[in-house]
Amino acid sequence: MTLEPWQLLAVGVAYLALLFLIAWLAEHGWLPGGLIRHPITVTLSLGVYASSWTFYGSVGFAHESGFNFLTIYLGVTIAFLLTPVLLMPILRLVREYQLTSIADLFAFRFPGAGTGFLVTGFMLIGILPYLSLQIHAVIQSVQVLTQRPAPHEAGLAFCGTLIVFAILFGARHLTPREKHSGLVAAIAFESAVKLVALLAVGAFAVWGVFGGPAAFSDWTARHPEATAELYRPVAEGPWLTLIVLAFGAAFLLPRQFHMAFTENTGPGGLRRASWLFPLYLLLLNLPIIPILWAGRQLTPNAPPDYYGLAITLESGFELLPVATFIGGLSAASAMVIVSTLALASMCMNHLVLPLRFRGFRQQTHLYRQVLWGKRILIALIVLAAYGFYLVMVHNQGLVQLGLISFVAAAQLLPGIVGVLFWRRATAVGFTVGLIGGATIWFAMLILPLIGQAGSLGGEADLAALLAPEGTSLWTASTFWSLAVNTLGFVIGSLLTRPGEAEAKAARACAEQRLMPLAGRVAAASPEDFVRRLARLIGEETAHTEVRKALAELDMEEQDLRATDLRLLREQIHRNLSGLVGPGLAQLIVDDRLQLRQRSHIALAEGMRYMEERLADSRDRLRGLTAQLHSLQRYHRDVLHELPLGVCSLAPDGEVVIWNQAMVQLSGIPGHRAIGKHLRQLDTPWAHGLADFAEADDDHRFKLRLDRDDSERWCNLHKASIGHPDTARAHGHGGTVLLVEDRTELEHLETELRHSERLASIGRLASGLAHEIGNPLTGIASLTQNLDYDDTPEHRRETARAILEQTRRISAIVDSLLAFSHGGRPRPLDRRDVELSRAIDEAIHLVQLARAARDIEFVNECPASLVVPGDPQLLQQVFVNLLTNAADASPGGATVTVRAATDDPERVRIEVIDEGIGIDPEHTDRVFDPFFTTKDVGEGTGLGLSLIHSIISEHGGSISIAPRSECGTRVVVYLPIATPVASADEGAHA
């Protein structure tokens, strides 16, 4: 049975048209979205890996190398088993940073003008043999089916058809950031077609040639040499080399990268494909051995690569050869279409556009340029593959041509290690290594082809030198190219240091987390974005890109904050990466949308943005991830609702957290505080918090912060996140400020102090009457004597006496007024207080009480001692201490006040009485509010508590010695001021 070429051409065009129809239906929603995103569809789309090499060449490979043909699929299986540590990180980078090709990935990790250019150029040259293999396979299959040489026009017709359909599949519209759902559906369909076709040929081989499974088993038992022939090359052949090459090709070939990552709809599909795709490859390989043995039986003179076609011609079924041809055509055309789409995108982004943008000339109609550029590049790549076929591949087998491209793809393996695992790797090392490996690859595999084609007149000697007799060419070329590549990569990276851009990209690649945004965009509004970008990419493109970025971020153009603009810049950058590649996108945004570094807004708003995105994605979290996310949200809510004010700062002073208690305390809403520096807040918080954050002390008590309508009293506490020096040196860490609102407590303490003063005045009331009564009696007597003073001199003496008694009364009243003064909370009226004089005034007030009149008070405080403090509050301290000492002492006892400066920075003051002392079990409680050892009705229990509070406000301390023979000794420490000179040195009684 034979077929005519025109029939095969019609079948091929009809089949490709069917594929396009499927793609069109998928893109226009006629096919269910769930079907397109189904894991089986995703897995079948990865079946583009199985090209005509698989469909035809695997039989020829098994004929030459036995079971070594399985290594091509074992390597892919190993790669997909490593999905969590290998493929998933690459998918994360591709999705997060809008990378569309393998060249984009390396250009992102190794920023620089040459990285994308080098990878694109090398992959273009390296994949040409593989593309020409597909053309060669289709033309050879036509010759087998027609049983005569294929016409010269057959190759051109096939290439022309592929160009048209490649443009229809991937370059009808410009969709740089959208998935080609139609392409995925079409490739999945063709993968199913070639699987069914190959299984049908295998079924014919078993049932049609051998008579069924039982007969096939009998045949293998009668011919043990056939099985032995398959095993023999495994021990001798380069099986390890082939596994390494297939491992790299599984995700580094442009078509595999495109379908596995660029067109991937989510990690779920890739995760399931990690075991479904190896299963698909297993099914593809099941018919290979039966087809091989059937071909040897039926058509031993046919080329082994095409045993599948040859035996179907002997079947007598007209449709079986056509179905087999469709399977092979499907494998070849899908590989060419996807490969040319991926290569065209790479060439456009890294070869063509950088030349167009050289000098930053304005580009008008950028979308149109990119679209038509890709169409032209698709045509040029397919024609280049056809030219390679014409010149070099007539005498080569399918496997040999495929392995040339596999060795080329393997040269990217060292670079992938640098992308995912080695943060020290540099662009220089990657470039040196790739150039070295590519040179060895070209010399050992391409030059011999050129020599065979007659271009050099002989074969290159390097292949014979590096692959001595007995060594496989593929083993030698793989070893030497990867060895030179890896050595150059390592040495080049160790001899150079990564720049700032490389270090940032390395962190993004190696860390599975979102990096906080930093910097402030020079552009002030979306309109400014458009205006700046229009100077380079054209007004139409600029408008479209800004609108798309705003829509993707769910932002309105009005009232955008500085951080919203930073996020907008980041989104435009990523979108442009999908359009023109990461390298050129970086140049565009760096040139037109510059960043001002060390902005005080980015960290906080970046965290806010990421939290919002996490909140939006909470429904997609499962298992332990969901539990961790719930725990994180719970802790965040606890922190937000904590009644204690929490203000978290980045290392540069930027506010990261401003909880609800801080909002109520300060009156500053969270959205106005987060992202700003402390000194940018409203007064008085700007200076109060900023000064404390920059100070060395970790605590500050009773800080007064006056607002327009009220005043606040706060205790401030500070803690560093991590070691401060380490945090600042490495750009992370920060500070947490805790703000304790004690306004109400301060009011209460003030009222209690006032009440205690009034209570003290009550206790002094009887003595006050006596103290004032004596001068009044003297004044009355002196006034009566005025009638009898007949000389001016006597009257003047009487008047002076009356004035003296009046001054005495005035002094008593002034002391009481000063002591009893109360009112609203106020800050400490700090001034230099002469300690001796303050104690004298306190003694004078205490002696007004009747109970203290028979107590002797001794002031042994040097007049030169001066302490900084509030005179009124310090007087209350000494009055309360002396009153307590007088109450505890028996009649005729002595209360002594001493002061000394054992420490140059503070003064020690002791109040010693001769009472019964304090029980040791009470010494730890005497400063508690409302605790008293006096009888009911004789004390409030607030005196010592208020004293402790006042002393703490002054930066001092107070303690009480336990009971002893000499009574109670109260020790007060206060900071010391510069001594004040005084003539009254010594002690006062």
mmCIF file of N, CA, C and O in Angstrom, residues 324-373:
data_model
loop_
_atom_site.group_PDB
_atom_site.id
_atom_site.type_symbol
_atom_site.label_atom_id
_atom_site.label_comp_id
_atom_site.label_asym_id
_atom_site.label_seq_id
_atom_site.Cartn_x
_atom_site.Cartn_y
_atom_site.Cartn_z
ATOM 1 N N THR A 324 -0.629 6.613 11.862
ATOM 2 C CA THR A 324 0.771 6.644 12.297
ATOM 3 C C THR A 324 1.464 7.896 11.782
ATOM 4 O O THR A 324 2.230 8.551 12.511
ATOM 5 N N PHE A 325 1.196 8.228 10.530
ATOM 6 C CA PHE A 325 1.778 9.458 9.966
ATOM 7 C C PHE A 325 1.299 10.683 10.743
ATOM 8 O O PHE A 325 2.087 11.588 11.036
ATOM 9 N N ILE A 326 0.006 10.705 11.087
ATOM 10 C CA ILE A 326 -0.523 11.840 11.862
ATOM 11 C C ILE A 326 0.164 11.923 13.225
ATOM 12 O O ILE A 326 0.489 13.004 13.719
ATOM 13 N N GLY A 327 0.406 10.753 13.853
ATOM 14 C CA GLY A 327 1.112 10.761 15.132
ATOM 15 C C GLY A 327 2.499 11.352 15.013
ATOM 16 O O GLY A 327 2.917 12.173 15.838
ATOM 17 N N GLY A 328 3.248 10.911 13.973
ATOM 18 C CA GLY A 328 4.591 11.471 13.778
ATOM 19 C C GLY A 328 4.554 12.929 13.405
ATOM 20 O O GLY A 328 5.373 13.734 13.883
ATOM 21 N N LEU A 329 3.615 13.304 12.520
ATOM 22 C CA LEU A 329 3.475 14.713 12.144
ATOM 23 C C LEU A 329 3.096 15.551 13.361
ATOM 24 O O LEU A 329 3.597 16.667 13.543
ATOM 25 N N SER A 330 2.224 15.009 14.202
ATOM 26 C CA SER A 330 1.805 15.730 15.397
ATOM 27 C C SER A 330 2.989 15.975 16.314
ATOM 28 O O SER A 330 3.181 17.086 16.835
ATOM 29 N N ALA A 331 3.819 14.947 16.518
ATOM 30 C CA ALA A 331 4.986 15.099 17.387
ATOM 31 C C ALA A 331 5.956 16.142 16.833
ATOM 32 O O ALA A 331 6.469 16.984 17.570
ATOM 33 N N ALA A 332 6.196 16.086 15.523
ATOM 34 C CA ALA A 332 7.162 17.003 14.918
ATOM 35 C C ALA A 332 6.634 18.430 14.889
ATOM 36 O O ALA A 332 7.342 19.382 15.245
ATOM 37 N N SER A 333 5.392 18.602 14.444
ATOM 38 C CA SER A 333 4.861 19.960 14.300
ATOM 39 C C SER A 333 4.695 20.642 15.648
ATOM 40 O O SER A 333 4.972 21.837 15.790
ATOM 41 N N ALA A 334 4.245 19.921 16.670
ATOM 42 C CA ALA A 334 4.089 20.531 17.996
ATOM 43 C C ALA A 334 5.423 20.990 18.534
ATOM 44 O O ALA A 334 5.551 22.091 19.105
ATOM 45 N N MET A 335 6.454 20.157 18.344
ATOM 46 C CA MET A 335 7.782 20.549 18.823
ATOM 47 C C MET A 335 8.261 21.799 18.109
ATOM 48 O O MET A 335 8.772 22.735 18.732
ATOM 49 N N VAL A 336 8.093 21.863 16.800
ATOM 50 C CA VAL A 336 8.577 23.022 16.040
ATOM 51 C C VAL A 336 7.791 24.277 16.425
ATOM 52 O O VAL A 336 8.371 25.357 16.621
ATOM 53 N N ILE A 337 6.478 24.161 16.519
ATOM 54 C CA ILE A 337 5.657 25.339 16.830
ATOM 55 C C ILE A 337 6.023 25.922 18.192
ATOM 56 O O ILE A 337 6.281 27.115 18.324
ATOM 57 N N VAL A 338 6.067 25.076 19.218
ATOM 58 C CA VAL A 338 6.358 25.583 20.561
ATOM 59 C C VAL A 338 7.795 26.088 20.644
ATOM 60 O O VAL A 338 8.073 27.131 21.264
ATOM 61 N N SER A 339 8.719 25.372 20.046
ATOM 62 C CA SER A 339 10.123 25.803 20.097
ATOM 63 C C SER A 339 10.314 27.139 19.400
ATOM 64 O O SER A 339 11.023 28.019 19.907
ATOM 65 N N THR A 340 9.695 27.309 18.211
ATOM 66 C CA THR A 340 9.867 28.578 17.499
ATOM 67 C C THR A 340 9.199 29.725 18.246
ATOM 68 O O THR A 340 9.712 30.848 18.242
ATOM 69 N N LEU A 341 8.053 29.465 18.890
ATOM 70 C CA LEU A 341 7.423 30.522 19.697
ATOM 71 C C LEU A 341 8.338 30.945 20.832
ATOM 72 O O LEU A 341 8.516 32.148 21.099
ATOM 73 N N ALA A 342 8.922 29.958 21.537
ATOM 74 C CA ALA A 342 9.815 30.283 22.652
ATOM 75 C C ALA A 342 11.068 30.990 22.159
ATOM 76 O O ALA A 342 11.499 31.993 22.746
ATOM 77 N N LEU A 343 11.672 30.487 21.071
ATOM 78 C CA LEU A 343 12.887 31.112 20.546
ATOM 79 C C LEU A 343 12.607 32.503 19.994
ATOM 80 O O LEU A 343 13.427 33.415 20.131
ATOM 81 N N ALA A 344 11.450 32.687 19.358
ATOM 82 C CA ALA A 344 11.112 34.007 18.822
ATOM 83 C C ALA A 344 10.973 35.027 19.948
ATOM 84 O O ALA A 344 11.425 36.175 19.827
ATOM 85 N N SER A 345 10.350 34.614 21.040
ATOM 86 C CA SER A 345 10.222 35.512 22.185
ATOM 87 C C SER A 345 11.584 35.861 22.762
ATOM 88 O O SER A 345 11.862 37.020 23.098
ATOM 89 N N MET A 346 12.465 34.860 22.871
ATOM 90 C CA MET A 346 13.809 35.099 23.378
ATOM 91 C C MET A 346 14.586 36.048 22.465
ATOM 92 O O MET A 346 15.230 36.992 22.930
ATOM 93 N N CYS A 347 14.509 35.794 21.169
ATOM 94 C CA CYS A 347 15.242 36.648 20.213
ATOM 95 C C CYS A 347 14.695 38.075 20.222
ATOM 96 O O CYS A 347 15.459 39.043 20.129
ATOM 97 N N MET A 348 13.378 38.198 20.341
ATOM 98 C CA MET A 348 12.789 39.533 20.356
ATOM 99 C C MET A 348 13.239 40.314 21.579
ATOM 100 O O MET A 348 13.618 41.491 21.477
ATOM 101 N N ASN A 349 13.229 39.664 22.734
ATOM 102 C CA ASN A 349 13.544 40.359 23.978
ATOM 103 C C ASN A 349 15.028 40.609 24.184
ATOM 104 O O ASN A 349 15.397 41.583 24.844
ATOM 105 N N HIS A 350 15.870 39.738 23.628
ATOM 106 C CA HIS A 350 17.292 39.830 23.968
ATOM 107 C C HIS A 350 18.203 40.107 22.777
ATOM 108 O O HIS A 350 19.392 40.378 22.984
ATOM 109 N N LEU A 351 17.667 40.049 21.562
ATOM 110 C CA LEU A 351 18.477 40.370 20.390
ATOM 111 C C LEU A 351 17.962 41.592 19.647
ATOM 112 O O LEU A 351 18.716 42.518 19.336
ATOM 113 N N VAL A 352 16.655 41.633 19.387
ATOM 114 C CA VAL A 352 16.092 42.678 18.540
ATOM 115 C C VAL A 352 15.804 43.955 19.328
ATOM 116 O O VAL A 352 16.284 45.034 18.988
ATOM 117 N N LEU A 353 15.007 43.825 20.393
ATOM 118 C CA LEU A 353 14.597 45.023 21.139
ATOM 119 C C LEU A 353 15.763 45.795 21.753
ATOM 120 O O LEU A 353 15.756 47.025 21.747
ATOM 121 N N PRO A 354 16.782 45.109 22.311
ATOM 122 C CA PRO A 354 17.914 45.905 22.819
ATOM 123 C C PRO A 354 18.567 46.768 21.748
ATOM 124 O O PRO A 354 19.025 47.871 22.033
ATOM 125 N N LEU A 355 18.596 46.280 20.502
ATOM 126 C CA LEU A 355 19.142 47.107 19.419
ATOM 127 C C LEU A 355 18.196 48.252 19.087
ATOM 128 O O LEU A 355 18.634 49.379 18.798
ATOM 129 N N ARG A 356 16.899 47.998 19.145
ATOM 130 C CA ARG A 356 15.923 49.058 18.854
ATOM 131 C C ARG A 356 15.962 50.150 19.905
ATOM 132 O O ARG A 356 15.737 51.321 19.611
ATOM 133 N N PHE A 357 16.245 49.749 21.156
ATOM 134 C CA PHE A 357 16.226 50.715 22.252
ATOM 135 C C PHE A 357 17.605 51.334 22.498
ATOM 136 O O PHE A 357 17.767 52.071 23.456
ATOM 137 N N ARG A 358 18.575 50.986 21.696
ATOM 138 C CA ARG A 358 19.911 51.535 21.913
ATOM 139 C C ARG A 358 19.855 53.057 21.804
ATOM 140 O O ARG A 358 19.313 53.611 20.871
ATOM 141 N N GLY A 359 20.412 53.720 22.802
ATOM 142 C CA GLY A 359 20.366 55.176 22.826
ATOM 143 C C GLY A 359 19.064 55.713 23.380
ATOM 144 O O GLY A 359 18.871 56.914 23.455
ATOM 145 N N PHE A 360 18.153 54.821 23.791
ATOM 146 C CA PHE A 360 16.877 55.224 24.380
ATOM 147 C C PHE A 360 16.099 56.169 23.468
ATOM 148 O O PHE A 360 15.624 57.200 23.881
ATOM 149 N N ARG A 361 15.989 55.776 22.206
ATOM 150 C CA ARG A 361 15.131 56.546 21.316
ATOM 151 C C ARG A 361 13.677 56.142 21.565
ATOM 152 O O ARG A 361 13.386 55.006 21.919
ATOM 153 N N GLN A 362 12.793 57.075 21.366
ATOM 154 C CA GLN A 362 11.375 56.797 21.605
ATOM 155 C C GLN A 362 10.873 55.770 20.605
ATOM 156 O O GLN A 362 11.141 55.848 19.408
ATOM 157 N N GLN A 363 10.130 54.782 21.115
ATOM 158 C CA GLN A 363 9.566 53.733 20.287
ATOM 159 C C GLN A 363 8.058 53.953 20.174
ATOM 160 O O GLN A 363 7.344 53.918 21.168
ATOM 161 N N THR A 364 7.599 54.180 18.979
ATOM 162 C CA THR A 364 6.162 54.331 18.768
ATOM 163 C C THR A 364 5.592 52.989 18.334
ATOM 164 O O THR A 364 6.261 52.189 17.683
ATOM 165 N N HIS A 365 4.343 52.743 18.721
ATOM 166 C CA HIS A 365 3.653 51.493 18.375
ATOM 167 C C HIS A 365 4.476 50.276 18.798
ATOM 168 O O HIS A 365 4.754 49.371 18.009
ATOM 169 N N LEU A 366 4.880 50.254 20.048
ATOM 170 C CA LEU A 366 5.742 49.184 20.543
ATOM 171 C C LEU A 366 5.062 47.829 20.418
ATOM 172 O O LEU A 366 5.684 46.845 20.012
ATOM 173 N N TYR A 367 3.771 47.753 20.747
ATOM 174 C CA TYR A 367 3.069 46.476 20.660
ATOM 175 C C TYR A 367 3.110 45.930 19.236
ATOM 176 O O TYR A 367 3.336 44.735 19.016
ATOM 177 N N ARG A 368 2.859 46.821 18.275
ATOM 178 C CA ARG A 368 2.870 46.391 16.883
ATOM 179 C C ARG A 368 4.256 45.908 16.468
ATOM 180 O O ARG A 368 4.409 44.908 15.748
ATOM 181 N N GLN A 369 5.284 46.613 16.934
ATOM 182 C CA GLN A 369 6.650 46.210 16.605
ATOM 183 C C GLN A 369 6.962 44.828 17.176
ATOM 184 O O GLN A 369 7.552 43.969 16.496
ATOM 185 N N VAL A 370 6.578 44.618 18.428
ATOM 186 C CA VAL A 370 6.848 43.329 19.056
ATOM 187 C C VAL A 370 6.089 42.215 18.347
ATOM 188 O O VAL A 370 6.635 41.130 18.081
ATOM 189 N N LEU A 371 4.822 42.462 18.018
ATOM 190 C CA LEU A 371 4.008 41.440 17.376
ATOM 191 C C LEU A 371 4.566 41.053 16.010
ATOM 192 O O LEU A 371 4.770 39.864 15.725
ATOM 193 N N TRP A 372 4.836 42.041 15.166
ATOM 194 C CA TRP A 372 5.361 41.735 13.840
ATOM 195 C C TRP A 372 6.794 41.210 13.918
ATOM 196 O O TRP A 372 7.195 40.369 13.096
ATOM 197 N N GLY A 373 7.527 41.680 14.893
ATOM 198 C CA GLY A 373 8.875 41.147 15.073
ATOM 199 C C GLY A 373 8.853 39.664 15.378
ATOM 200 O O GLY A 373 9.656 38.883 14.846
#
